[in-house]
Short mmCIF file of N, CA, C and O in Angstrom, two decimals:
data_model
loop_
_atom_site.label_atom_id
_atom_site.label_comp_id
_atom_site.label_asym_id
_atom_site.label_seq_id
_atom_site.Cartn_x
_atom_site.Cartn_y
_atom_site.Cartn_z
N LEU A 1 -69.32 -47.01 -3.89
CA LEU A 1 -67.78 -46.49 -3.83
C LEU A 1 -66.54 -47.80 -4.41
O LEU A 1 -66.46 -48.47 -3.71
N LYS A 2 -65.95 -47.14 -5.58
CA LYS A 2 -64.69 -48.29 -5.63
C LYS A 2 -63.58 -47.97 -4.55
O LYS A 2 -63.55 -46.61 -3.90
N PRO A 3 -62.87 -48.59 -3.70
CA PRO A 3 -61.61 -47.97 -2.79
C PRO A 3 -60.54 -47.29 -3.70
O PRO A 3 -59.89 -46.33 -3.00
N ARG A 4 -60.49 -47.46 -4.61
CA ARG A 4 -59.07 -46.18 -5.29
C ARG A 4 -60.26 -44.99 -5.08
O ARG A 4 -59.71 -43.96 -4.88
N GLU A 5 -61.46 -44.56 -5.23
CA GLU A 5 -61.50 -43.37 -4.97
C GLU A 5 -62.28 -42.42 -3.98
O GLU A 5 -62.07 -41.16 -4.04
N TYR A 6 -61.20 -43.46 -2.61
CA TYR A 6 -60.99 -42.67 -1.42
C TYR A 6 -59.91 -42.04 -1.63
O TYR A 6 -59.63 -41.25 -0.75
N PHE A 7 -58.88 -42.50 -2.71
CA PHE A 7 -57.24 -41.75 -2.39
C PHE A 7 -57.21 -40.68 -3.82
O PHE A 7 -56.89 -39.76 -3.69
N VAL A 8 -57.85 -41.18 -4.66
CA VAL A 8 -58.24 -39.94 -6.27
C VAL A 8 -59.10 -39.86 -6.13
O VAL A 8 -60.31 -40.16 -6.60
N THR A 9 -59.28 -38.67 -6.45
CA THR A 9 -60.74 -37.73 -6.57
C THR A 9 -60.84 -37.49 -8.02
O THR A 9 -59.99 -37.54 -8.78
N VAL A 10 -61.86 -36.96 -8.34
CA VAL A 10 -62.20 -36.37 -9.66
C VAL A 10 -62.10 -34.94 -9.48
O VAL A 10 -62.43 -34.32 -8.44
N ASP A 11 -61.91 -34.62 -10.59
CA ASP A 11 -61.41 -32.94 -10.91
C ASP A 11 -62.58 -32.09 -11.14
O ASP A 11 -63.04 -32.25 -12.29
N HIS A 12 -63.06 -31.72 -9.96
CA HIS A 12 -64.80 -31.25 -10.39
C HIS A 12 -65.03 -29.80 -11.04
O HIS A 12 -65.58 -29.46 -11.64
N PHE A 13 -63.41 -29.40 -10.82
CA PHE A 13 -63.23 -27.84 -10.78
C PHE A 13 -63.18 -27.90 -12.72
O PHE A 13 -64.53 -27.12 -13.35
N SER A 14 -62.91 -28.65 -13.35
CA SER A 14 -63.12 -28.87 -15.25
C SER A 14 -64.37 -28.82 -15.49
O SER A 14 -65.15 -28.47 -16.57
N ILE A 15 -65.02 -29.96 -14.77
CA ILE A 15 -66.57 -29.94 -15.08
C ILE A 15 -67.46 -28.51 -15.12
O ILE A 15 -68.32 -28.36 -15.88
N TRP A 16 -67.19 -28.13 -13.76
CA TRP A 16 -68.04 -26.95 -13.13
C TRP A 16 -68.00 -25.74 -14.27
O TRP A 16 -68.68 -25.28 -15.06
N ARG A 17 -66.66 -25.78 -14.97
CA ARG A 17 -66.21 -24.48 -15.60
C ARG A 17 -66.58 -24.49 -17.26
O ARG A 17 -67.31 -23.47 -17.17
N ARG A 18 -66.55 -25.82 -17.53
CA ARG A 18 -67.55 -26.36 -18.84
C ARG A 18 -68.90 -26.07 -18.88
O ARG A 18 -69.40 -25.55 -19.54
N HIS A 19 -69.32 -26.64 -17.22
CA HIS A 19 -70.97 -26.47 -17.24
C HIS A 19 -71.39 -25.06 -17.33
O HIS A 19 -71.90 -24.75 -18.17
N LEU A 20 -70.57 -24.26 -16.35
CA LEU A 20 -70.84 -22.71 -16.31
C LEU A 20 -70.58 -21.69 -17.86
O LEU A 20 -71.53 -21.07 -17.92
N SER A 21 -69.63 -22.51 -18.44
CA SER A 21 -69.39 -21.81 -19.75
C SER A 21 -70.24 -21.72 -21.02
O SER A 21 -71.10 -21.09 -21.58
N TYR A 22 -71.42 -23.20 -20.74
CA TYR A 22 -72.57 -23.45 -21.32
C TYR A 22 -73.90 -22.37 -21.27
O TYR A 22 -74.87 -22.79 -21.44
N ALA A 23 -73.87 -22.62 -19.61
CA ALA A 23 -74.99 -22.22 -19.29
C ALA A 23 -74.88 -21.05 -18.81
O ALA A 23 -75.93 -19.95 -19.11
N LYS A 24 -74.06 -20.17 -18.87
CA LYS A 24 -74.10 -18.77 -18.75
C LYS A 24 -74.11 -18.06 -20.45
O LYS A 24 -73.43 -18.34 -21.32
N GLU A 25 -75.23 -17.14 -20.99
CA GLU A 25 -74.94 -16.96 -22.50
C GLU A 25 -73.99 -15.65 -22.49
O GLU A 25 -73.68 -15.73 -23.85
N ASP A 26 -73.95 -14.80 -21.31
CA ASP A 26 -72.74 -13.57 -21.89
C ASP A 26 -71.68 -13.69 -21.12
O ASP A 26 -71.80 -14.39 -19.95
N GLY A 27 -70.43 -13.43 -21.38
CA GLY A 27 -69.47 -13.47 -20.88
C GLY A 27 -69.21 -12.77 -19.33
O GLY A 27 -68.22 -12.94 -18.50
N GLY A 28 -70.42 -11.62 -19.28
CA GLY A 28 -70.36 -10.91 -17.98
C GLY A 28 -70.41 -11.41 -16.73
O GLY A 28 -69.95 -11.44 -15.40
N GLN A 29 -71.45 -12.49 -17.36
CA GLN A 29 -71.99 -13.02 -15.67
C GLN A 29 -70.91 -14.21 -15.55
O GLN A 29 -70.75 -14.02 -14.42
N LEU A 30 -70.08 -14.79 -16.40
CA LEU A 30 -69.21 -15.36 -16.24
C LEU A 30 -68.11 -15.07 -15.79
O LEU A 30 -67.39 -15.81 -14.63
N ARG A 31 -67.64 -14.21 -15.75
CA ARG A 31 -66.88 -13.64 -15.16
C ARG A 31 -66.85 -12.79 -14.11
O ARG A 31 -66.35 -12.90 -13.44
N THR A 32 -68.19 -12.17 -13.58
CA THR A 32 -68.48 -12.19 -12.32
C THR A 32 -68.75 -13.24 -11.79
O THR A 32 -68.14 -13.05 -10.09
N LEU A 33 -69.40 -14.53 -11.93
CA LEU A 33 -69.20 -15.25 -11.14
C LEU A 33 -67.74 -15.91 -10.58
O LEU A 33 -67.37 -16.15 -9.73
N MET A 34 -66.63 -15.99 -11.89
CA MET A 34 -65.74 -16.82 -11.45
C MET A 34 -64.87 -15.18 -10.31
O MET A 34 -63.96 -15.89 -9.68
N THR A 35 -65.31 -14.43 -10.90
CA THR A 35 -64.55 -13.29 -10.03
C THR A 35 -64.70 -13.45 -8.41
O THR A 35 -64.01 -13.81 -7.43
N GLN A 36 -66.19 -13.54 -8.13
CA GLN A 36 -66.87 -14.00 -6.80
C GLN A 36 -66.15 -15.49 -6.05
O GLN A 36 -65.79 -15.01 -5.37
N LYS A 37 -65.95 -16.20 -7.29
CA LYS A 37 -65.59 -17.55 -6.71
C LYS A 37 -64.22 -17.30 -6.60
O LYS A 37 -63.63 -17.81 -5.07
N PHE A 38 -63.18 -16.88 -7.38
CA PHE A 38 -61.70 -16.14 -6.81
C PHE A 38 -61.92 -15.18 -5.50
O PHE A 38 -60.78 -15.74 -4.85
N SER A 39 -62.40 -14.59 -5.47
CA SER A 39 -62.45 -13.81 -4.23
C SER A 39 -62.88 -14.70 -2.95
O SER A 39 -62.20 -14.43 -2.00
N THR A 40 -63.78 -15.33 -2.84
CA THR A 40 -64.14 -16.40 -1.93
C THR A 40 -63.29 -16.87 -1.40
O THR A 40 -62.56 -17.62 -0.28
N ASN A 41 -62.67 -17.81 -2.61
CA ASN A 41 -61.25 -18.67 -2.08
C ASN A 41 -60.39 -17.98 -1.38
O ASN A 41 -59.32 -18.45 -0.67
N MET A 42 -59.49 -16.70 -2.29
CA MET A 42 -58.63 -15.93 -1.53
C MET A 42 -58.79 -15.46 0.30
O MET A 42 -58.30 -15.78 1.00
N VAL A 43 -60.20 -15.07 0.16
CA VAL A 43 -60.14 -14.74 2.18
C VAL A 43 -60.11 -16.35 2.31
O VAL A 43 -59.98 -16.09 3.36
N PHE A 44 -60.79 -17.23 2.16
CA PHE A 44 -60.66 -18.55 3.01
C PHE A 44 -59.48 -18.76 2.97
O PHE A 44 -58.65 -19.19 4.16
N MET A 45 -58.34 -18.84 1.84
CA MET A 45 -57.14 -19.15 1.88
C MET A 45 -56.51 -18.00 2.93
O MET A 45 -55.23 -18.58 3.62
N SER A 46 -56.77 -17.04 3.11
CA SER A 46 -55.89 -16.07 3.80
C SER A 46 -56.31 -16.34 5.44
O SER A 46 -55.38 -15.97 6.37
N LEU A 47 -58.08 -16.59 5.64
CA LEU A 47 -57.91 -17.18 7.22
C LEU A 47 -57.18 -18.05 7.62
O LEU A 47 -56.92 -18.44 8.31
N LEU A 48 -57.32 -19.26 6.73
CA LEU A 48 -56.49 -20.37 6.58
C LEU A 48 -54.83 -19.94 7.27
O LEU A 48 -54.25 -20.56 8.00
N LEU A 49 -54.45 -19.42 6.42
CA LEU A 49 -52.74 -19.12 6.56
C LEU A 49 -52.75 -18.57 7.98
O LEU A 49 -51.47 -18.63 8.56
N GLY A 50 -53.66 -17.50 8.45
CA GLY A 50 -53.45 -16.43 9.10
C GLY A 50 -53.65 -17.61 10.67
O GLY A 50 -52.93 -17.94 11.76
N ALA A 51 -54.75 -18.26 10.68
CA ALA A 51 -54.82 -19.74 11.66
C ALA A 51 -53.57 -20.48 11.89
O ALA A 51 -52.99 -20.89 12.64
N GLU A 52 -52.53 -20.92 10.35
CA GLU A 52 -51.42 -22.05 10.74
C GLU A 52 -50.32 -20.97 11.28
O GLU A 52 -49.60 -21.54 12.16
N LEU A 53 -50.20 -19.78 10.77
CA LEU A 53 -49.24 -18.73 11.65
C LEU A 53 -49.13 -18.48 12.78
O LEU A 53 -48.52 -18.49 13.60
N ASN A 54 -50.91 -18.65 13.37
CA ASN A 54 -50.91 -17.95 14.69
C ASN A 54 -50.45 -19.61 15.80
O ASN A 54 -49.69 -19.31 16.62
N VAL A 55 -50.71 -20.91 14.77
CA VAL A 55 -50.27 -21.94 15.67
C VAL A 55 -49.05 -22.26 15.61
O VAL A 55 -48.52 -22.44 16.66
N LEU A 56 -48.21 -21.99 14.55
CA LEU A 56 -46.74 -21.88 14.06
C LEU A 56 -45.99 -21.07 15.47
O LEU A 56 -44.77 -21.23 15.98
N PHE A 57 -46.37 -19.70 15.96
CA PHE A 57 -45.81 -18.94 16.34
C PHE A 57 -46.33 -18.57 17.49
O PHE A 57 -45.71 -17.49 18.26
N ASN A 58 -47.21 -19.72 17.98
CA ASN A 58 -47.85 -19.04 19.10
C ASN A 58 -46.91 -19.15 20.64
O ASN A 58 -46.47 -20.04 20.67
N SER A 59 -46.92 -18.66 21.65
CA SER A 59 -46.39 -18.57 22.76
C SER A 59 -46.54 -19.84 23.71
O SER A 59 -45.81 -19.65 24.71
N SER A 60 -47.67 -20.98 23.41
CA SER A 60 -47.93 -21.90 24.60
C SER A 60 -46.82 -22.92 24.85
O SER A 60 -46.14 -22.72 23.88
N HIS A 61 -47.01 -23.81 25.34
CA HIS A 61 -45.52 -24.63 26.10
C HIS A 61 -45.54 -25.67 24.69
O HIS A 61 -44.37 -25.95 24.68
N ILE A 62 -46.71 -26.07 24.11
CA ILE A 62 -46.54 -27.29 23.02
C ILE A 62 -45.97 -26.36 21.96
O ILE A 62 -45.17 -27.10 21.27
N THR A 63 -46.72 -25.65 21.91
CA THR A 63 -45.78 -24.83 20.47
C THR A 63 -44.37 -24.26 20.98
O THR A 63 -43.26 -24.50 19.64
N THR A 64 -43.99 -24.19 21.92
CA THR A 64 -42.58 -23.71 22.12
C THR A 64 -41.36 -24.81 22.18
O THR A 64 -40.70 -25.33 21.75
N GLN A 65 -42.11 -25.93 22.81
CA GLN A 65 -41.37 -27.54 22.55
C GLN A 65 -41.38 -27.70 20.80
O GLN A 65 -40.21 -28.11 20.86
N MET A 66 -42.06 -27.87 20.25
CA MET A 66 -42.18 -28.01 18.80
C MET A 66 -41.57 -27.07 18.13
O MET A 66 -40.43 -27.75 17.18
N ARG A 67 -41.17 -25.53 18.50
CA ARG A 67 -39.98 -25.30 17.83
C ARG A 67 -38.36 -25.09 18.49
O ARG A 67 -37.52 -25.21 17.45
N GLU A 68 -38.51 -25.57 19.75
CA GLU A 68 -37.20 -26.24 20.13
C GLU A 68 -37.00 -27.40 19.67
O GLU A 68 -35.61 -27.89 19.22
N ALA A 69 -37.84 -28.56 19.37
CA ALA A 69 -36.99 -29.49 18.53
C ALA A 69 -37.16 -29.50 17.09
O ALA A 69 -36.06 -29.99 16.69
N MET A 70 -37.46 -28.72 16.27
CA MET A 70 -37.24 -28.05 15.00
C MET A 70 -35.62 -27.25 15.23
O MET A 70 -35.15 -27.66 14.20
N ARG A 71 -35.44 -26.61 16.29
CA ARG A 71 -34.56 -25.69 16.35
C ARG A 71 -33.37 -27.04 16.53
O ARG A 71 -31.79 -26.63 15.89
N GLU A 72 -33.09 -27.84 17.10
CA GLU A 72 -32.45 -28.63 17.84
C GLU A 72 -32.53 -29.91 16.90
O GLU A 72 -31.54 -30.99 16.61
N ALA A 73 -33.10 -29.81 16.00
CA ALA A 73 -33.29 -31.22 14.44
C ALA A 73 -33.49 -32.51 15.19
O ALA A 73 -32.54 -33.43 14.96
N LYS A 74 -34.17 -32.61 16.23
CA LYS A 74 -34.56 -33.74 17.15
C LYS A 74 -35.63 -34.47 16.00
O LYS A 74 -36.93 -34.50 16.19
N TYR A 75 -35.22 -35.52 14.83
CA TYR A 75 -35.83 -36.13 14.18
C TYR A 75 -37.05 -37.14 15.06
O TYR A 75 -37.86 -37.55 13.85
N SER A 76 -36.33 -37.74 15.67
CA SER A 76 -37.39 -38.70 16.59
C SER A 76 -38.31 -38.22 17.22
O SER A 76 -39.18 -39.12 17.86
N SER A 77 -38.62 -36.66 17.66
CA SER A 77 -39.70 -36.29 18.38
C SER A 77 -40.93 -36.55 17.42
O SER A 77 -40.96 -35.94 16.28
N VAL A 78 -41.63 -36.48 18.04
CA VAL A 78 -43.54 -36.05 17.52
C VAL A 78 -43.69 -34.60 17.03
O VAL A 78 -43.69 -34.07 15.97
N GLU A 79 -42.90 -33.76 17.98
CA GLU A 79 -43.20 -32.25 17.58
C GLU A 79 -42.08 -31.59 16.64
O GLU A 79 -42.69 -30.77 15.91
N PHE A 80 -41.39 -32.41 16.43
CA PHE A 80 -40.88 -31.95 15.25
C PHE A 80 -41.25 -32.56 13.94
O PHE A 80 -41.39 -31.34 13.08
N TRP A 81 -42.03 -33.57 13.70
CA TRP A 81 -43.17 -33.81 12.42
C TRP A 81 -44.16 -32.78 12.43
O TRP A 81 -44.34 -32.88 11.15
N ILE A 82 -44.80 -32.61 13.53
CA ILE A 82 -46.15 -31.77 13.81
C ILE A 82 -45.30 -30.36 13.33
O ILE A 82 -46.51 -29.92 12.16
N GLY A 83 -44.63 -29.78 13.92
CA GLY A 83 -43.76 -28.73 13.42
C GLY A 83 -43.46 -28.24 11.68
O GLY A 83 -43.63 -27.64 10.89
N LEU A 84 -43.28 -29.47 11.25
CA LEU A 84 -42.66 -29.84 9.79
C LEU A 84 -43.90 -29.72 8.64
O LEU A 84 -43.94 -29.18 7.69
N GLY A 85 -45.06 -30.49 9.34
CA GLY A 85 -46.41 -30.81 8.86
C GLY A 85 -47.08 -29.44 8.34
O GLY A 85 -47.53 -28.81 7.63
N ILE A 86 -46.66 -28.47 10.12
CA ILE A 86 -47.29 -27.09 9.86
C ILE A 86 -46.86 -26.15 9.05
O ILE A 86 -47.26 -25.38 8.09
N ILE A 87 -45.42 -26.02 8.87
CA ILE A 87 -44.47 -25.45 7.90
C ILE A 87 -44.87 -25.42 6.17
O ILE A 87 -45.12 -24.88 5.70
N THR A 88 -45.21 -26.48 6.23
CA THR A 88 -45.20 -27.92 4.75
C THR A 88 -46.60 -26.62 4.43
O THR A 88 -47.21 -26.78 3.73
N SER A 89 -47.59 -26.95 5.20
CA SER A 89 -49.19 -26.41 5.05
C SER A 89 -49.04 -24.97 4.97
O SER A 89 -49.90 -24.42 3.83
N VAL A 90 -48.39 -24.28 5.79
CA VAL A 90 -47.84 -22.73 5.61
C VAL A 90 -47.85 -22.18 3.87
O VAL A 90 -48.03 -21.57 3.38
N VAL A 91 -46.34 -22.97 3.62
CA VAL A 91 -46.04 -23.00 2.39
C VAL A 91 -46.97 -23.35 1.24
O VAL A 91 -47.16 -22.75 0.05
N LEU A 92 -48.00 -24.40 2.05
CA LEU A 92 -48.30 -24.65 0.34
C LEU A 92 -49.90 -23.91 0.29
O LEU A 92 -50.17 -23.80 -0.74
N THR A 93 -50.09 -23.31 1.50
CA THR A 93 -51.26 -22.21 1.39
C THR A 93 -50.61 -20.87 0.95
O THR A 93 -51.50 -20.33 0.29
N PHE A 94 -49.70 -20.86 0.91
CA PHE A 94 -49.17 -18.91 0.61
C PHE A 94 -49.12 -19.19 -0.91
O PHE A 94 -49.62 -18.36 -1.92
#
């Protein structure tokens, strides 16, 4: 592997979509396959979103400290940046 391949990956989605469009003879099979793939992705993303929100709104001591650091805008604390990362992840997942 070249060093840049650790940071910039290949977009395999377009390659597989082109492969599937040539491999399937009728549109019904391709539509069924794409619907199943979309459904699987949506279930996975909803589980991921639920886990992120559970971490964000958990009542444990460390998450309470994280929310307080964000409320008080303590930019120098690690908890603030962890909370910001979780919120960014929630927004990108949603």
